[in-house]
mmCIF file of C-alpha atoms and ligand atoms in Angstrom:
data_model
loop_
_atom_site.group_PDB
_atom_site.id
_atom_site.type_symbol
_atom_site.label_atom_id
_atom_site.label_comp_id
_atom_site.label_asym_id
_atom_site.label_seq_id
_atom_site.Cartn_x
_atom_site.Cartn_y
_atom_site.Cartn_z
ATOM 1 C CA MET A 1 74.023 106.190 75.390
ATOM 2 C CA THR A 2 72.251 102.925 75.946
ATOM 3 C CA ASP A 3 73.521 101.003 79.172
ATOM 4 C CA GLY A 4 76.214 98.962 76.898
ATOM 5 C CA THR A 5 77.623 101.772 76.322
ATOM 6 C CA ARG A 6 77.768 104.027 79.585
ATOM 7 C CA GLU A 7 81.238 104.431 80.629
ATOM 8 C CA LEU A 8 82.273 103.965 83.814
ATOM 9 C CA VAL A 9 82.793 105.279 86.975
ATOM 10 C CA ILE A 10 85.684 104.338 88.917
ATOM 11 C CA ALA A 11 86.518 104.200 92.804
ATOM 12 C CA MET A 12 89.957 103.985 93.516
ATOM 13 C CA ASP A 13 90.300 104.273 97.371
ATOM 14 C CA GLY A 14 93.504 103.031 98.892
ATOM 15 C CA PRO A 15 96.243 104.261 101.564
ATOM 16 C CA ALA A 16 98.762 107.384 101.246
ATOM 17 C CA GLY A 17 101.969 106.811 98.495
ATOM 18 C CA ALA A 18 100.588 103.676 97.462
ATOM 19 C CA GLY A 19 101.046 104.264 93.834
ATOM 20 C CA LYS A 20 97.205 104.719 93.546
ATOM 21 C CA SER A 21 97.500 108.462 91.821
ATOM 22 C CA THR A 22 99.335 107.480 88.874
ATOM 23 C CA VAL A 23 98.088 103.957 88.569
ATOM 24 C CA ALA A 24 94.508 105.942 88.615
ATOM 25 C CA ARG A 25 95.415 109.095 86.169
ATOM 26 C CA ILE A 26 97.292 106.227 83.457
ATOM 27 C CA VAL A 27 94.174 104.129 83.751
ATOM 28 C CA ALA A 28 91.860 106.791 83.125
ATOM 29 C CA ASN A 29 93.872 107.835 80.473
ATOM 30 C CA ARG A 30 93.788 105.036 78.595
ATOM 31 C CA LEU A 31 89.640 104.292 78.736
ATOM 32 C CA GLY A 32 89.805 108.215 78.014
ATOM 33 C CA TYR A 33 87.880 109.044 81.379
ATOM 34 C CA LEU A 34 88.670 111.923 83.824
ATOM 35 C CA TYR A 35 90.928 111.708 86.529
ATOM 36 C CA ILE A 36 89.521 113.673 89.483
ATOM 37 C CA ASP A 37 92.143 113.690 92.330
ATOM 38 C CA THR A 38 90.052 114.040 95.467
ATOM 39 C CA GLY A 39 93.026 114.525 97.386
ATOM 40 C CA ALA A 40 94.518 117.459 95.963
ATOM 41 C CA MET A 41 90.794 119.255 96.840
ATOM 42 C CA TYR A 42 91.721 118.734 100.810
ATOM 43 C CA ARG A 43 95.464 119.614 99.986
ATOM 44 C CA ALA A 44 94.574 123.136 98.586
ATOM 45 C CA LEU A 45 92.118 123.706 101.414
ATOM 46 C CA ALA A 46 95.211 122.451 103.645
ATOM 47 C CA LEU A 47 97.677 124.984 101.956
ATOM 48 C CA LYS A 48 94.612 128.301 102.603
ATOM 49 C CA ALA A 49 94.587 127.553 105.809
ATOM 50 C CA LEU A 50 98.097 127.579 106.502
ATOM 51 C CA ARG A 51 98.617 130.645 104.134
ATOM 52 C CA LEU A 52 95.785 132.011 106.872
ATOM 53 C CA GLY A 53 97.519 130.776 109.714
ATOM 54 C CA ILE A 54 94.525 128.927 110.677
ATOM 55 C CA PRO A 55 95.638 125.604 112.971
ATOM 56 C CA GLU A 56 94.447 122.598 111.778
ATOM 57 C CA THR A 57 92.689 122.317 114.483
ATOM 58 C CA ASP A 58 90.542 124.937 114.642
ATOM 59 C CA ALA A 59 87.153 122.614 112.742
ATOM 60 C CA ALA A 60 84.992 125.735 112.593
ATOM 61 C CA ALA A 61 87.655 128.037 111.216
ATOM 62 C CA LEU A 62 87.973 125.555 108.864
ATOM 63 C CA ALA A 63 84.354 124.564 107.976
ATOM 64 C CA ASP A 64 84.328 128.560 107.644
ATOM 65 C CA LEU A 65 86.864 128.850 104.751
ATOM 66 C CA ALA A 66 85.747 125.919 103.223
ATOM 67 C CA ASP A 67 82.017 127.787 102.450
ATOM 68 C CA ALA A 68 84.294 130.600 101.247
ATOM 69 C CA THR A 69 86.667 128.985 98.694
ATOM 70 C CA GLU A 70 86.563 127.610 95.215
ATOM 71 C CA VAL A 71 88.638 124.697 95.002
ATOM 72 C CA GLU A 72 88.550 123.380 90.927
ATOM 73 C CA LEU A 73 89.827 120.609 89.125
ATOM 74 C CA GLN A 74 91.260 121.109 85.605
ATOM 75 C CA ARG A 75 92.521 118.294 83.559
ATOM 76 C CA ALA A 76 96.117 119.002 82.540
ATOM 77 C CA PRO A 77 98.161 117.706 79.051
ATOM 78 C CA ASP A 78 99.270 114.404 80.834
ATOM 79 C CA GLY A 79 95.386 114.060 82.086
ATOM 80 C CA GLY A 80 96.365 114.795 85.905
ATOM 81 C CA ASN A 81 94.495 117.888 87.317
ATOM 82 C CA ARG A 82 95.894 121.554 87.456
ATOM 83 C CA VAL A 83 94.530 122.591 90.859
ATOM 84 C CA LEU A 84 93.304 126.359 90.672
ATOM 85 C CA LEU A 85 92.858 127.437 95.028
ATOM 86 C CA ASP A 86 90.361 130.773 93.973
ATOM 87 C CA GLY A 87 91.341 131.301 90.870
ATOM 88 C CA GLU A 88 95.629 130.519 91.391
ATOM 89 C CA ASP A 89 97.019 127.420 90.122
ATOM 90 C CA VAL A 90 98.579 125.976 92.793
ATOM 91 C CA THR A 91 98.783 122.266 91.492
ATOM 92 C CA ALA A 92 103.220 122.500 92.203
ATOM 93 C CA GLU A 93 102.142 123.771 96.039
ATOM 94 C CA ILE A 94 99.930 121.708 97.496
ATOM 95 C CA ARG A 95 102.450 118.663 97.358
ATOM 96 C CA SER A 96 105.042 120.907 99.702
ATOM 97 C CA PRO A 97 105.284 118.528 103.162
ATOM 98 C CA ALA A 98 103.766 121.854 105.186
ATOM 99 C CA VAL A 99 100.500 120.279 102.946
ATOM 100 C CA SER A 100 101.064 117.141 103.713
ATOM 101 C CA ALA A 101 101.942 117.089 107.605
ATOM 102 C CA VAL A 102 98.170 119.380 108.172
ATOM 103 C CA VAL A 103 96.387 117.762 105.789
ATOM 104 C CA SER A 104 94.445 114.829 106.788
ATOM 105 C CA GLN A 105 93.347 117.107 110.168
ATOM 106 C CA VAL A 106 91.848 119.766 107.829
ATOM 107 C CA SER A 107 90.015 116.921 105.944
ATOM 108 C CA ALA A 108 88.932 115.241 109.126
ATOM 109 C CA VAL A 109 86.214 118.731 108.954
ATOM 110 C CA PRO A 110 82.040 117.502 108.112
ATOM 111 C CA ARG A 111 81.242 120.697 106.617
ATOM 112 C CA LEU A 112 84.212 120.803 104.312
ATOM 113 C CA ARG A 113 84.271 117.294 103.648
ATOM 114 C CA GLN A 114 80.662 117.957 103.119
ATOM 115 C CA ARG A 115 81.224 121.008 100.428
ATOM 116 C CA LEU A 116 84.121 119.585 98.089
ATOM 117 C CA ILE A 117 82.142 116.051 98.366
ATOM 118 C CA GLU A 118 79.671 117.688 96.490
ATOM 119 C CA VAL A 119 81.623 119.157 93.459
ATOM 120 C CA GLN A 120 82.820 115.521 93.692
ATOM 121 C CA ARG A 121 79.439 114.412 92.711
ATOM 122 C CA SER A 122 78.450 116.725 90.480
ATOM 123 C CA MET A 123 81.716 116.124 87.968
ATOM 124 C CA ALA A 124 81.087 112.420 88.536
ATOM 125 C CA ARG A 125 77.650 112.394 87.338
ATOM 126 C CA ALA A 126 77.841 112.096 83.413
ATOM 127 C CA GLY A 127 79.955 108.939 83.796
ATOM 128 C CA GLY A 128 83.682 108.138 82.232
ATOM 129 C CA VAL A 129 85.729 109.088 85.181
ATOM 130 C CA VAL A 130 88.985 107.369 87.710
ATOM 131 C CA MET A 131 88.375 109.684 91.033
ATOM 132 C CA ASP A 132 91.045 108.370 93.480
ATOM 133 C CA GLY A 133 90.447 109.102 97.280
ATOM 134 C CA ARG A 134 89.676 107.773 100.324
ATOM 135 C CA ASP A 135 85.996 107.437 100.495
ATOM 136 C CA ILE A 136 85.068 107.284 97.442
ATOM 137 C CA GLY A 137 83.982 103.369 96.955
ATOM 138 C CA SER A 138 82.070 103.789 100.825
ATOM 139 C CA TYR A 139 80.799 107.509 99.812
ATOM 140 C CA VAL A 140 81.115 109.645 97.568
ATOM 141 C CA LEU A 141 80.074 107.493 94.912
ATOM 142 C CA PRO A 142 78.748 103.991 96.572
ATOM 143 C CA ASP A 143 76.967 102.986 93.538
ATOM 144 C CA ALA A 144 80.735 103.171 91.112
ATOM 145 C CA ASP A 145 80.826 100.276 88.693
ATOM 146 C CA ARG A 146 84.151 99.420 89.616
ATOM 147 C CA LYS A 147 85.638 99.301 93.532
ATOM 148 C CA PHE A 148 89.005 99.329 93.422
ATOM 149 C CA TYR A 149 91.797 99.648 97.272
ATOM 150 C CA ILE A 150 94.988 100.559 95.365
ATOM 151 C CA THR A 151 97.652 99.408 98.698
ATOM 152 C CA ALA A 152 101.412 98.524 99.124
ATOM 153 C CA SER A 153 103.724 97.737 101.982
ATOM 154 C CA LEU A 154 104.025 100.683 104.108
ATOM 155 C CA GLN A 155 108.282 100.282 103.856
ATOM 156 C CA GLU A 156 106.907 100.144 99.807
ATOM 157 C CA ARG A 157 104.920 103.445 99.977
ATOM 158 C CA ALA A 158 108.183 105.483 102.133
ATOM 159 C CA ARG A 159 110.712 104.474 100.175
ATOM 160 C CA ARG A 160 108.495 105.935 96.826
ATOM 161 C CA ARG A 161 107.371 109.026 98.441
ATOM 162 C CA VAL A 162 110.643 109.999 99.151
ATOM 163 C CA ALA A 163 111.742 109.092 95.369
ATOM 164 C CA GLN A 164 108.730 111.139 94.802
ATOM 165 C CA LEU A 165 109.418 114.302 97.120
ATOM 166 C CA ARG A 166 113.676 114.542 96.616
ATOM 167 C CA ALA A 167 112.979 114.276 92.834
ATOM 168 C CA GLU A 168 109.962 117.971 93.597
ATOM 169 C CA GLY A 169 113.421 119.091 95.404
ATOM 170 C CA HIS A 170 112.661 118.807 99.041
ATOM 171 C CA GLU A 171 114.315 116.966 101.150
ATOM 172 C CA ALA A 172 113.234 113.779 102.529
ATOM 173 C CA ASP A 173 114.696 111.408 104.927
ATOM 174 C CA LEU A 174 113.021 107.255 105.058
ATOM 175 C CA ALA A 175 112.277 107.226 108.469
ATOM 176 C CA ALA A 176 110.326 110.556 109.009
ATOM 177 C CA VAL A 177 108.418 109.560 106.308
ATOM 178 C CA GLU A 178 107.724 105.880 107.169
ATOM 179 C CA ALA A 179 106.448 107.634 110.444
ATOM 180 C CA GLU A 180 104.416 110.496 108.612
ATOM 181 C CA ILE A 181 102.701 108.314 106.402
ATOM 182 C CA ALA A 182 101.971 105.446 109.143
ATOM 183 C CA ARG A 183 100.430 108.768 111.328
ATOM 184 C CA ARG A 184 98.408 109.728 108.404
ATOM 185 C CA ASP A 185 97.280 105.956 107.670
ATOM 186 C CA GLU A 186 96.185 106.353 111.246
ATOM 187 C CA GLN A 187 93.964 109.532 111.125
ATOM 188 C CA ASP A 188 92.460 108.186 107.178
ATOM 189 C CA MET A 189 91.629 105.077 109.111
ATOM 190 C CA ASN A 190 89.268 107.198 111.639
ATOM 191 C CA LYS A 191 87.242 109.551 110.247
ATOM 192 C CA GLY A 192 83.906 107.692 110.549
ATOM 193 C CA VAL A 193 81.499 107.475 107.677
ATOM 194 C CA HIS A 194 84.434 108.825 105.922
ATOM 195 C CA SER A 195 87.198 106.442 106.903
ATOM 196 C CA LEU A 196 89.810 104.164 104.576
ATOM 197 C CA VAL A 197 87.922 101.012 104.487
ATOM 198 C CA GLN A 198 88.536 97.962 102.183
ATOM 199 C CA LEU A 199 84.816 97.355 101.486
ATOM 200 C CA PRO A 200 84.028 93.512 100.796
ATOM 201 C CA GLU A 201 83.379 94.670 96.444
ATOM 202 C CA SER A 202 86.227 95.950 95.921
ATOM 203 C CA ILE A 203 88.762 94.186 93.970
ATOM 204 C CA VAL A 204 92.196 94.570 96.474
ATOM 205 C CA ILE A 205 95.231 95.221 93.650
ATOM 206 C CA ASP A 206 98.310 94.872 96.061
ATOM 207 C CA THR A 207 101.114 97.087 94.331
ATOM 208 C CA THR A 208 104.398 96.097 96.644
ATOM 209 C CA GLY A 209 106.969 95.296 93.793
ATOM 210 C CA LYS A 210 105.019 95.769 91.091
ATOM 211 C CA ARG A 211 105.449 98.162 88.193
ATOM 212 C CA VAL A 212 103.256 100.680 87.219
ATOM 213 C CA ASP A 213 102.462 99.397 84.040
ATOM 214 C CA GLU A 214 101.473 95.962 85.535
ATOM 215 C CA VAL A 215 99.289 97.140 87.890
ATOM 216 C CA VAL A 216 97.632 99.285 85.173
ATOM 217 C CA GLU A 217 97.045 96.426 83.371
ATOM 218 C CA GLU A 218 95.755 94.905 85.865
ATOM 219 C CA ILE A 219 92.456 97.015 86.902
ATOM 220 C CA LEU A 220 91.758 97.777 82.526
ATOM 221 C CA ARG A 221 91.526 93.890 82.538
ATOM 222 C CA HIS A 222 88.388 94.613 85.502
ATOM 223 C CA CYS A 223 87.278 97.125 83.297
ATOM 224 C CA ARG A 224 86.419 95.283 80.249
ATOM 225 C CA ARG A 225 83.205 94.408 80.077
ATOM 226 C CA THR A 226 82.254 90.785 79.891
HETATM 227 O O1 LIG B 301 96.224 111.541 98.289
HETATM 228 P P1 LIG B 301 96.608 112.573 99.443
HETATM 229 O O2 LIG B 301 98.049 111.930 99.799
HETATM 230 O O3 LIG B 301 96.250 113.881 97.630
HETATM 231 O O4 LIG B 301 94.841 112.702 100.086
HETATM 232 C C1 LIG B 301 96.038 114.144 100.696
HETATM 233 C C2 LIG B 301 94.680 113.361 102.287
HETATM 234 O O5 LIG B 301 93.362 113.651 102.189
HETATM 235 C C3 LIG B 301 95.004 112.162 102.945
HETATM 236 O O6 LIG B 301 94.951 112.713 103.817
HETATM 237 C C4 LIG B 301 93.651 111.436 103.347
HETATM 238 C C5 LIG B 301 92.677 112.906 102.251
HETATM 239 N N1 LIG B 301 91.881 113.105 102.613
HETATM 240 C C6 LIG B 301 90.410 111.770 102.405
HETATM 241 O O7 LIG B 301 90.095 112.336 103.532
HETATM 242 N N2 LIG B 301 89.195 112.038 101.498
HETATM 243 C C7 LIG B 301 89.421 111.446 100.463
HETATM 244 N N3 LIG B 301 88.557 111.232 99.302
HETATM 245 C C8 LIG B 301 90.779 111.685 99.781
HETATM 246 C C9 LIG B 301 91.537 112.454 100.219
#
């Protein structure tokens, strides 16, 4: 392919509950690209640690666990990701509140990250991907063609998460979810080179009060070539 038609590498970073994965998946579908949900990979490892009783504070055991684990993302029919943990489909289970409660700390282990980041980079090598995470534009794919920072107010993010949890059949209390998201923001913004940061070159999209289709169109406008 010539440079003019090469498919883009698109990085989407932002805090929990900003609507990032929803819009990233739709944008990927619209462009015919592969959507890669890196948070799901950290969730899969957190789930395995929970099952094995490895505490989220035991960095050495978590790093060893990552070395002995296969996490794979496949394209689901809706353009989302099917998540395989050592070959087992854990797509639904990784969204449980128990996993959400420990995943940020699990994902802070450097050797564990390094292993997943190798997989992420190899998936993006051929282009035509929308990769969603926290450190994608800054660390995983610093040469991405487009970098987006998707955000929303804490209150709106908590409201959306509660609606999503309830729709999935979990119990959810707004104040508790808001506190949990604030705690995760704090952790996700303090992971050294992997911290969630708003880069100078990032296009900032604030989704507060906007419909999904409006946000998608805004992003697609930025992805058009001039
Ligand atoms: O996007 P999410 O809520 O599914 O992400 C789960 C956790 O994984 C979140 O606390 C941050 C972490 N994460 C990360 O550290 N780096 C990424 N690239 C993606 C997610």
